[in-house]
PDB file of C-alpha atoms in Angstrom:
ATOM      1  CA  MET A 367      37.021-261.939  -2.228  1.00 59.00           C
ATOM      2  CA  SER A 368      40.465-260.529  -1.814  1.00 72.00           C
ATOM      3  CA  GLU A 369      41.181-257.431  -0.015  1.00 80.00           C
ATOM      4  CA  THR A 370      43.979-256.500  -2.764  1.00 83.00           C
ATOM      5  CA  LEU A 371      41.601-256.685  -5.267  1.00 84.00           C
ATOM      6  CA  LEU A 372      39.069-254.613  -3.545  1.00 86.00           C
ATOM      7  CA  LYS A 373      41.751-252.035  -2.884  1.00 86.00           C
ATOM      8  CA  THR A 374      42.689-252.016  -6.598  1.00 88.00           C
ATOM      9  CA  LEU A 375      39.158-251.317  -7.919  1.00 89.00           C
ATOM     10  CA  THR A 376      38.863-248.604  -5.062  1.00 87.00           C
ATOM     11  CA  LYS A 377      41.676-246.552  -6.479  1.00 86.00           C
ATOM     12  CA  LEU A 378      39.720-246.745 -10.016  1.00 87.00           C
ATOM     13  CA  HIS A 379      37.245-245.208  -8.633  1.00 85.00           C
ATOM     14  CA  PHE A 380      34.822-247.631  -7.337  1.00 92.00           C
ATOM     15  CA  THR A 381      33.170-247.565  -3.684  1.00 92.00           C
ATOM     16  CA  GLU A 382      33.820-250.418  -1.674  1.00 92.00           C
ATOM     17  CA  TYR A 383      29.621-251.968  -2.382  1.00 94.00           C
ATOM     18  CA  GLU A 384      30.735-251.359  -6.275  1.00 94.00           C
ATOM     19  CA  ALA A 385      33.745-252.915  -6.606  1.00 93.00           C
ATOM     20  CA  LYS A 386      32.430-256.051  -4.376  1.00 93.00           C
ATOM     21  CA  ALA A 387      29.337-256.108  -6.844  1.00 94.00           C
ATOM     22  CA  TYR A 388      31.438-255.882 -10.266  1.00 92.00           C
ATOM     23  CA  LEU A 389      33.978-258.737  -8.479  1.00 92.00           C
ATOM     24  CA  ALA A 390      30.571-261.170  -8.056  1.00 93.00           C
ATOM     25  CA  LEU A 391      29.507-260.459 -11.044  1.00 93.00           C
ATOM     26  CA  LEU A 392      33.158-261.223 -12.834  1.00 91.00           C
ATOM     27  CA  GLU A 393      33.149-264.219 -10.755  1.00 90.00           C
ATOM     28  CA  GLU A 394      30.021-265.521 -12.170  1.00 91.00           C
ATOM     29  CA  SER A 395      27.171-264.065 -14.272  1.00 86.00           C
ATOM     30  CA  PRO A 396      24.396-263.274 -15.633  1.00 92.00           C
ATOM     31  CA  LEU A 397      23.091-262.751 -12.080  1.00 94.00           C
ATOM     32  CA  THR A 398      19.825-260.965 -10.554  1.00 93.00           C
ATOM     33  CA  GLY A 399      20.177-258.173  -8.220  1.00 93.00           C
ATOM     34  CA  TYR A 400      19.271-260.408  -5.684  1.00 94.00           C
ATOM     35  CA  ALA A 401      21.657-263.009  -6.514  1.00 95.00           C
ATOM     36  CA  VAL A 402      24.283-260.204  -6.787  1.00 94.00           C
ATOM     37  CA  ALA A 403      23.602-259.030  -3.253  1.00 94.00           C
ATOM     38  CA  LYS A 404      23.775-263.007  -1.734  1.00 93.00           C
ATOM     39  CA  LYS A 405      26.996-263.406  -3.491  1.00 93.00           C
ATOM     40  CA  SER A 406      29.093-259.597  -2.815  1.00 92.00           C
ATOM     41  CA  GLY A 407      27.973-259.145   0.151  1.00 92.00           C
ATOM     42  CA  VAL A 408      26.083-256.187  -0.094  1.00 94.00           C
ATOM     43  CA  PRO A 409      23.110-255.151   1.663  1.00 94.00           C
ATOM     44  CA  ARG A 410      19.509-255.395  -0.174  1.00 92.00           C
ATOM     45  CA  SER A 411      18.541-251.995  -0.040  1.00 93.00           C
ATOM     46  CA  ARG A 412      21.785-250.548  -1.487  1.00 94.00           C
ATOM     47  CA  ILE A 413      22.254-253.196  -4.193  1.00 94.00           C
ATOM     48  CA  TYR A 414      20.252-251.537  -7.420  1.00 93.00           C
ATOM     49  CA  GLU A 415      21.585-247.900  -6.306  1.00 94.00           C
ATOM     50  CA  THR A 416      24.696-249.662  -6.711  1.00 95.00           C
ATOM     51  CA  LEU A 417      24.681-251.475  -9.684  1.00 95.00           C
ATOM     52  CA  ASP A 418      22.679-248.818 -11.148  1.00 93.00           C
ATOM     53  CA  HIS A 419      26.329-246.531 -10.784  1.00 93.00           C
ATOM     54  CA  LEU A 420      27.783-249.342 -12.356  1.00 94.00           C
ATOM     55  CA  ALA A 421      25.808-249.395 -15.417  1.00 93.00           C
ATOM     56  CA  GLY A 422      25.947-246.060 -16.032  1.00 91.00           C
ATOM     57  CA  ARG A 423      29.619-245.838 -15.734  1.00 91.00           C
ATOM     58  CA  GLY A 424      29.351-248.385 -18.695  1.00 92.00           C
ATOM     59  CA  ASP A 425      31.130-251.087 -16.093  1.00 92.00           C
ATOM     60  CA  ILE A 426      28.272-253.569 -16.394  1.00 93.00           C
ATOM     61  CA  LEU A 427      25.433-254.101 -18.611  1.00 93.00           C
ATOM     62  CA  VAL A 428      22.036-255.075 -17.824  1.00 94.00           C
ATOM     63  CA  SER A 429      19.251-257.270 -19.807  1.00 91.00           C
ATOM     64  CA  PRO A 430      16.031-255.794 -19.264  1.00 81.00           C
ATOM     65  CA  GLY A 431      13.180-257.563 -18.616  1.00 80.00           C
ATOM     66  CA  THR A 432      10.459-258.496 -15.824  1.00 85.00           C
ATOM     67  CA  THR A 433      13.860-259.385 -13.474  1.00 90.00           C
ATOM     68  CA  PRO A 434      16.602-257.581 -14.756  1.00 92.00           C
ATOM     69  CA  GLN A 435      19.446-259.535 -14.850  1.00 94.00           C
ATOM     70  CA  TYR A 436      23.606-257.886 -14.766  1.00 94.00           C
ATOM     71  CA  THR A 437      26.849-259.003 -16.233  1.00 94.00           C
ATOM     72  CA  PRO A 438      30.397-257.335 -16.303  1.00 94.00           C
ATOM     73  CA  ILE A 439      31.911-255.810 -18.803  1.00 93.00           C
ATOM     74  CA  PRO A 440      35.624-258.037 -18.919  1.00 93.00           C
ATOM     75  CA  ALA A 441      38.580-256.651 -16.814  1.00 91.00           C
ATOM     76  CA  LYS A 442      40.842-256.165 -19.974  1.00 92.00           C
ATOM     77  CA  GLU A 443      37.910-253.578 -21.499  1.00 93.00           C
ATOM     78  CA  LEU A 444      37.386-252.006 -17.964  1.00 92.00           C
ATOM     79  CA  ILE A 445      41.183-251.510 -17.557  1.00 92.00           C
ATOM     80  CA  LYS A 446      41.248-249.948 -21.167  1.00 92.00           C
ATOM     81  CA  ASN A 447      38.422-247.726 -20.357  1.00 90.00           C
ATOM     82  CA  ARG A 448      39.866-246.112 -17.502  1.00 89.00           C
ATOM     83  CA  ARG A 449      43.298-245.936 -19.193  1.00 91.00           C
ATOM     84  CA  ARG A 450      41.780-243.457 -21.481  1.00 91.00           C
ATOM     85  CA  GLU A 451      39.417-241.497 -19.414  1.00 89.00           C
ATOM     86  CA  ALA A 452      42.531-241.187 -17.144  1.00 89.00           C
ATOM     87  CA  ASN A 453      44.532-239.830 -20.387  1.00 91.00           C
ATOM     88  CA  ASP A 454      41.718-237.910 -21.075  1.00 89.00           C
ATOM     89  CA  HIS A 455      42.281-235.863 -17.830  1.00 89.00           C
ATOM     90  CA  PHE A 456      45.360-235.596 -18.028  1.00 90.00           C
ATOM     91  CA  LYS A 457      45.418-234.027 -21.391  1.00 88.00           C
ATOM     92  CA  LEU A 458      42.548-231.831 -19.950  1.00 88.00           C
ATOM     93  CA  ALA A 459      44.592-230.518 -16.826  1.00 87.00           C
ATOM     94  CA  GLU A 460      47.506-229.705 -19.359  1.00 84.00           C
ATOM     95  CA  LYS A 461      45.684-227.670 -21.077  1.00 81.00           C
ATOM     96  CA  SER A 462      43.380-226.146 -18.778  1.00 79.00           C
ATOM     97  CA  LEU A 463      46.744-225.552 -16.156  1.00 79.00           C
ATOM     98  CA  ALA A 464      48.673-223.975 -19.284  1.00 73.00           C
ATOM     99  CA  GLU A 465      45.567-221.752 -20.083  1.00 69.00           C
ATOM    100  CA  PHE A 466      45.564-221.066 -16.714  1.00 69.00           C
ATOM    101  CA  GLU A 467      49.155-219.982 -15.984  1.00 65.00           C
ATOM    102  CA  GLN A 468      48.692-217.829 -19.750  1.00 62.00           C
ATOM    103  CA  SER A 469      45.806-216.330 -18.298  1.00 63.00           C
ATOM    104  CA  SER A 470      47.396-215.406 -14.911  1.00 59.00           C
ATOM    105  CA  HIS A 471      50.757-213.959 -16.603  1.00 58.00           C
ATOM    106  CA  ASP A 472      48.697-212.017 -19.258  1.00 63.00           C
ATOM    107  CA  ARG A 473      46.843-210.359 -15.812  1.00 65.00           C
ATOM    108  CA  GLU A 474      49.722-209.042 -15.075  1.00 70.00           C
ATOM    109  CA  ASN A 475      50.904-208.021 -18.275  1.00 81.00           C
ATOM    110  CA  ILE A 476      50.474-204.806 -20.508  1.00 86.00           C
ATOM    111  CA  TRP A 477      51.218-206.034 -24.526  1.00 89.00           C
ATOM    112  CA  ASN A 478      52.010-203.394 -27.026  1.00 92.00           C
ATOM    113  CA  ILE A 479      50.785-204.182 -30.607  1.00 94.00           C
ATOM    114  CA  THR A 480      52.014-202.344 -33.616  1.00 94.00           C
ATOM    115  CA  GLY A 481      50.839-201.942 -36.864  1.00 94.00           C
ATOM    116  CA  ARG A 482      47.333-201.310 -38.010  1.00 94.00           C
ATOM    117  CA  ASN A 483      46.349-204.901 -39.398  1.00 94.00           C
ATOM    118  CA  GLU A 484      47.990-206.503 -36.257  1.00 95.00           C
ATOM    119  CA  ILE A 485      45.326-204.401 -34.045  1.00 96.00           C
ATOM    120  CA  ILE A 486      42.480-205.071 -35.869  1.00 96.00           C
ATOM    121  CA  ASP A 487      43.023-208.747 -35.812  1.00 95.00           C
ATOM    122  CA  LYS A 488      43.317-208.273 -32.012  1.00 95.00           C
ATOM    123  CA  VAL A 489      40.055-207.024 -31.800  1.00 96.00           C
ATOM    124  CA  LYS A 490      38.755-209.661 -33.945  1.00 96.00           C
ATOM    125  CA  ASN A 491      39.766-211.885 -31.466  1.00 94.00           C
ATOM    126  CA  CYS A 492      38.797-210.326 -28.442  1.00 95.00           C
ATOM    127  CA  ILE A 493      35.269-210.658 -30.007  1.00 97.00           C
ATOM    128  CA  ALA A 494      35.222-213.591 -30.598  1.00 94.00           C
ATOM    129  CA  THR A 495      36.721-214.928 -26.849  1.00 92.00           C
ATOM    130  CA  ALA A 496      33.952-212.640 -25.653  1.00 95.00           C
ATOM    131  CA  GLN A 497      31.014-213.893 -23.553  1.00 94.00           C
ATOM    132  CA  THR A 498      28.492-211.308 -21.627  1.00 96.00           C
ATOM    133  CA  ARG A 499      29.521-208.277 -22.907  1.00 97.00           C
ATOM    134  CA  ILE A 500      31.585-205.703 -25.969  1.00 98.00           C
ATOM    135  CA  LEU A 501      31.878-202.018 -25.358  1.00 98.00           C
ATOM    136  CA  LEU A 502      33.566-200.658 -28.451  1.00 98.00           C
ATOM    137  CA  GLU A 503      34.699-197.047 -29.709  1.00 96.00           C
ATOM    138  CA  VAL A 504      35.110-196.963 -33.202  1.00 95.00           C
ATOM    139  CA  MET A 505      35.186-194.668 -36.394  1.00 91.00           C
ATOM    140  CA  GLU A 506      32.966-195.740 -39.009  1.00 90.00           C
ATOM    141  CA  GLU A 507      36.219-197.307 -41.445  1.00 91.00           C
ATOM    142  CA  GLU A 508      36.947-199.424 -38.404  1.00 94.00           C
ATOM    143  CA  TYR A 509      33.664-200.847 -37.707  1.00 95.00           C
ATOM    144  CA  GLU A 510      33.217-201.838 -41.270  1.00 94.00           C
ATOM    145  CA  GLU A 511      35.811-204.320 -40.346  1.00 95.00           C
ATOM    146  CA  VAL A 512      34.617-205.769 -37.475  1.00 96.00           C
ATOM    147  CA  GLU A 513      31.311-205.938 -37.988  1.00 96.00           C
ATOM    148  CA  GLU A 514      30.696-209.550 -39.257  1.00 96.00           C
ATOM    149  CA  GLU A 515      32.402-210.847 -35.742  1.00 96.00           C
ATOM    150  CA  LEU A 516      30.309-208.714 -33.787  1.00 97.00           C
ATOM    151  CA  ARG A 517      27.481-210.058 -35.607  1.00 96.00           C
ATOM    152  CA  GLN A 518      28.740-213.599 -34.589  1.00 96.00           C
ATOM    153  CA  ALA A 519      28.442-212.507 -31.338  1.00 96.00           C
ATOM    154  CA  THR A 520      25.519-211.397 -30.777  1.00 96.00           C
ATOM    155  CA  LEU A 521      24.558-214.437 -32.074  1.00 96.00           C
ATOM    156  CA  ARG A 522      25.978-216.391 -29.061  1.00 94.00           C
ATOM    157  CA  GLY A 523      24.399-214.166 -26.424  1.00 95.00           C
ATOM    158  CA  VAL A 524      26.951-211.493 -26.273  1.00 97.00           C
ATOM    159  CA  ASN A 525      25.955-208.066 -25.462  1.00 97.00           C
ATOM    160  CA  VAL A 526      27.587-205.423 -28.060  1.00 97.00           C
ATOM    161  CA  THR A 527      27.320-201.584 -27.174  1.00 97.00           C
ATOM    162  CA  ILE A 528      28.902-199.608 -29.656  1.00 97.00           C
ATOM    163  CA  ILE A 529      30.278-196.090 -28.940  1.00 94.00           C
ATOM    164  CA  ALA A 530      29.993-194.503 -32.572  1.00 93.00           C
ATOM    165  CA  TYR A 531      32.055-191.573 -34.164  1.00 89.00           C
ATOM    166  CA  GLY A 532      30.402-190.877 -38.031  1.00 84.00           C
ATOM    167  CA  ASP A 533      27.646-193.065 -39.702  1.00 86.00           C
ATOM    168  CA  ILE A 534      27.644-196.284 -38.554  1.00 91.00           C
ATOM    169  CA  SER A 535      24.266-197.895 -37.986  1.00 91.00           C
ATOM    170  CA  SER A 536      23.417-201.978 -36.858  1.00 94.00           C
ATOM    171  CA  ASP A 537      20.663-204.291 -36.831  1.00 93.00           C
ATOM    172  CA  PHE A 538      22.246-206.477 -33.721  1.00 95.00           C
ATOM    173  CA  ALA A 539      24.386-204.110 -32.178  1.00 95.00           C
ATOM    174  CA  HIS A 540      23.169-201.301 -29.597  1.00 95.00           C
ATOM    175  CA  VAL A 541      24.431-198.201 -30.987  1.00 95.00           C
ATOM    176  CA  HIS A 542      25.096-194.632 -29.388  1.00 93.00           C
ATOM    177  CA  LEU A 543      26.628-192.159 -31.806  1.00 89.00           C
ATOM    178  CA  HIS A 544      28.704-189.580 -30.172  1.00 86.00           C
ATOM    179  CA  TYR A 545      27.359-186.141 -30.366  1.00 80.00           C
ATOM    180  CA  MET A 546      30.584-185.066 -31.862  1.00 77.00           C
ATOM    181  CA  GLY A 547      30.453-187.477 -34.297  1.00 68.00           C
ATOM    182  CA  SER A 548      33.122-187.591 -36.606  1.00 64.00           C
ATOM    183  CA  ALA A 549      34.565-183.983 -35.897  1.00 66.00           C
ATOM    184  CA  ILE A 550      36.134-185.129 -32.993  1.00 69.00           C
ATOM    185  CA  LYS A 551      38.894-186.762 -35.436  1.00 68.00           C
ATOM    186  CA  GLU A 552      40.287-183.517 -35.678  1.00 66.00           C
ATOM    187  CA  GLU A 553      40.920-182.934 -32.091  1.00 64.00           C
ATOM    188  CA  TYR A 554      43.110-186.541 -32.241  1.00 65.00           C
ATOM    189  CA  GLY A 555      44.678-186.023 -35.737  1.00 67.00           C
ATOM    190  CA  GLY A 556      43.026-189.450 -36.636  1.00 79.00           C
ATOM    191  CA  ASN A 557      41.174-192.656 -35.590  1.00 89.00           C
ATOM    192  CA  TRP A 558      41.558-194.483 -32.202  1.00 89.00           C
ATOM    193  CA  ILE A 559      39.537-197.610 -31.110  1.00 96.00           C
ATOM    194  CA  VAL A 560      39.106-198.676 -27.552  1.00 97.00           C
ATOM    195  CA  ILE A 561      37.331-202.107 -26.718  1.00 98.00           C
ATOM    196  CA  SER A 562      36.510-203.890 -23.589  1.00 97.00           C
ATOM    197  CA  ALA A 563      35.162-207.400 -23.519  1.00 97.00           C
ATOM    198  CA  ASP A 564      33.644-209.046 -20.478  1.00 95.00           C
ATOM    199  CA  ASP A 565      35.323-206.357 -18.230  1.00 94.00           C
ATOM    200  CA  VAL A 566      38.169-208.412 -18.394  1.00 92.00           C
ATOM    201  CA  GLU A 567      40.144-207.398 -21.024  1.00 93.00           C
ATOM    202  CA  VAL A 568      40.874-204.640 -22.981  1.00 96.00           C
ATOM    203  CA  ILE A 569      42.345-203.144 -26.263  1.00 97.00           C
ATOM    204  CA  ALA A 570      43.093-198.943 -27.091  1.00 96.00           C
ATOM    205  CA  GLY A 571      44.925-197.547 -29.392  1.00 93.00           C
ATOM    206  CA  ILE A 572      45.236-195.358 -32.801  1.00 91.00           C
ATOM    207  CA  VAL A 573      44.469-196.990 -35.956  1.00 93.00           C
ATOM    208  CA  SER A 574      45.765-194.272 -38.423  1.00 87.00           C
ATOM    209  CA  LEU A 575      49.509-194.575 -38.777  1.00 88.00           C
ATOM    210  CA  GLY A 576      49.358-197.797 -40.997  1.00 89.00           C
ATOM    211  CA  THR A 577      52.198-200.033 -39.701  1.00 90.00           C
ATOM    212  CA  ASP A 578      53.384-197.211 -36.926  1.00 91.00           C
ATOM    213  CA  SER A 579      49.712-197.578 -35.659  1.00 93.00           C
ATOM    214  CA  ARG A 580      50.395-198.424 -31.889  1.00 94.00           C
ATOM    215  CA  ALA A 581      47.865-200.251 -28.931  1.00 95.00           C
ATOM    216  CA  ALA A 582      47.845-201.876 -26.109  1.00 95.00           C
ATOM    217  CA  TRP A 583      46.218-204.723 -24.748  1.00 94.00           C
ATOM    218  CA  THR A 584      45.586-205.769 -21.462  1.00 92.00           C
ATOM    219  CA  ARG A 585      43.818-207.846 -18.636  1.00 89.00           C
ATOM    220  CA  HIS A 586      45.245-205.525 -16.025  1.00 89.00           C
ATOM    221  CA  VAL A 587      42.371-204.581 -13.595  1.00 88.00           C
ATOM    222  CA  GLY A 588      44.511-201.489 -13.037  1.00 90.00           C
ATOM    223  CA  LEU A 589      43.718-200.358 -16.376  1.00 92.00           C
ATOM    224  CA  VAL A 590      41.141-202.762 -17.471  1.00 94.00           C
ATOM    225  CA  MET A 591      38.762-201.013 -14.752  1.00 94.00           C
ATOM    226  CA  PRO A 592      39.081-197.145 -15.642  1.00 95.00           C
ATOM    227  CA  ILE A 593      39.004-197.917 -19.131  1.00 96.00           C
ATOM    228  CA  THR A 594      35.976-199.859 -19.401  1.00 96.00           C
ATOM    229  CA  GLU A 595      34.057-197.088 -16.788  1.00 96.00           C
ATOM    230  CA  VAL A 596      35.493-194.089 -18.861  1.00 94.00           C
ATOM    231  CA  MET A 597      33.535-196.112 -21.758  1.00 95.00           C
ATOM    232  CA  ILE A 598      30.361-195.998 -19.615  1.00 96.00           C
ATOM    233  CA  HIS A 599      30.776-192.576 -19.053  1.00 94.00           C
ATOM    234  CA  ASP A 600      30.987-191.717 -22.377  1.00 92.00           C
ATOM    235  CA  LEU A 601      27.516-193.560 -23.045  1.00 94.00           C
ATOM    236  CA  TYR A 602      25.827-191.497 -19.618  1.00 94.00           C
ATOM    237  CA  LEU A 603      26.937-188.234 -21.500  1.00 91.00           C
ATOM    238  CA  MET A 604      25.769-189.545 -24.750  1.00 90.00           C
ATOM    239  CA  GLU A 605      21.747-190.360 -23.616  1.00 92.00           C
ATOM    240  CA  ILE A 606      22.638-186.998 -21.510  1.00 94.00           C
ATOM    241  CA  MET A 607      23.096-185.035 -24.235  1.00 91.00           C
ATOM    242  CA  LYS A 608      20.218-186.873 -26.255  1.00 89.00           C
ATOM    243  CA  GLU A 609      18.076-185.645 -23.640  1.00 92.00           C
ATOM    244  CA  HIS A 610      18.925-182.186 -23.085  1.00 95.00           C
ATOM    245  CA  ARG A 611      20.820-180.900 -25.638  1.00 92.00           C
ATOM    246  CA  ASP A 612      20.401-177.405 -26.334  1.00 94.00           C
ATOM    247  CA  GLU A 613      19.867-176.548 -22.338  1.00 94.00           C
ATOM    248  CA  LEU A 614      23.283-178.401 -22.248  1.00 94.00           C
ATOM    249  CA  GLU A 615      24.872-176.184 -24.986  1.00 92.00           C
ATOM    250  CA  LYS A 616      23.593-172.676 -23.461  1.00 94.00           C
ATOM    251  CA  THR A 617      25.683-173.247 -20.734  1.00 94.00           C
ATOM    252  CA  PHE A 618      28.348-174.796 -22.178  1.00 92.00           C
ATOM    253  CA  GLY A 619      28.508-174.171 -25.831  1.00 91.00           C
ATOM    254  CA  LYS A 620      28.110-176.323 -28.681  1.00 88.00           C
ATOM    255  CA  ASN A 621      29.425-179.744 -28.456  1.00 85.00           C
ATOM    256  CA  LEU A 622      30.343-178.635 -24.475  1.00 87.00           C
ATOM    257  CA  VAL A 623      33.175-176.383 -25.781  1.00 84.00           C
ATOM    258  CA  ASN A 624      33.080-174.383 -22.799  1.00 88.00           C
ATOM    259  CA  LEU A 625      34.110-177.513 -20.442  1.00 86.00           C
ATOM    260  CA  ARG A 626      36.374-179.150 -23.314  1.00 80.00           C
ATOM    261  CA  ARG A 627      38.058-175.670 -23.062  1.00 82.00           C
ATOM    262  CA  LYS A 628      38.436-175.724 -19.006  1.00 86.00           C
ATOM    263  CA  PHE A 629      40.151-179.072 -19.007  1.00 83.00           C
ATOM    264  CA  SER A 630      41.968-179.299 -22.185  1.00 77.00           C
ATOM    265  CA  ILE A 631      45.539-177.928 -21.886  1.00 74.00           C
ATOM    266  CA  HIS A 632      45.856-177.646 -25.642  1.00 70.00           C
ATOM    267  CA  PRO A 633      44.936-173.826 -26.802  1.00 65.00           C
ATOM    268  CA  ASP A 634      44.030-175.941 -30.194  1.00 63.00           C
ATOM    269  CA  PHE A 635      42.059-178.867 -28.219  1.00 59.00           C
ATOM    270  CA  LYS A 636      44.633-181.267 -30.403  1.00 60.00           C
ATOM    271  CA  LYS A 637      45.827-184.225 -28.189  1.00 56.00           C
ATOM    272  CA  HIS A 638      48.675-184.503 -30.493  1.00 53.00           C
ATOM    273  CA  TYR A 639      48.773-188.306 -30.080  1.00 51.00           C
ATOM    274  CA  LEU A 640      50.199-188.597 -33.304  1.00 49.00           C
ATOM    275  CA  LYS A 641      53.145-186.811 -33.926  1.00 48.00           C
TER     276      LYS A 641
END
């Protein structure tokens, strides 16, 4: 049996035993497993395991029966199959490496998005690619625009949790109504939206300025982590307010106004982000 042929087949991902068995069958077939072992020199203790691997890969065919017989696919067909598989691997590698390169690039940057429609579209894309968890801080007008995408995400098994400002209800997501409701808009002078997907991607921005609306999109861990944690702490506070609101408001005023006054640098609490 030609050593050159054996080396050639090993470069096509054949083991030495697989190459010997295939060449033996290419020279003479059909053969029983015993006959292949005898002709190829593959030990009888390994021949059926070897033939099973070849058959599973589609390099040989098996005729079932009391004593199975084996025949190889033609050499040209083998080469054609290997060439197609190699091309498929190259295409997958090209796509995967490009995506990885882009993802690596994205992780180091903060991208600006301008325009309300553009921001909502980016939020929809973020929802569509989420795999595990979505945290969304949203007002009812914007919620209506992304509701269907959120529903589809839950059907994929994504856990969707919403920090809701205004009259938002859902039969598929975990909705936590903010204790200030839509009244908080007065402090910000408009609507905003924040989304964290899988704790690796964040979009946050103002969506009340039409084409002048602005948001940031990033995978930078230096921003994703703290923004996600702020949203989680909002959820903590809402759970605490839900259970102990009367007691807390006795100490800190309605809607915790005394705390808000303590930590705001604006006398009227307005953030003036939209000016």
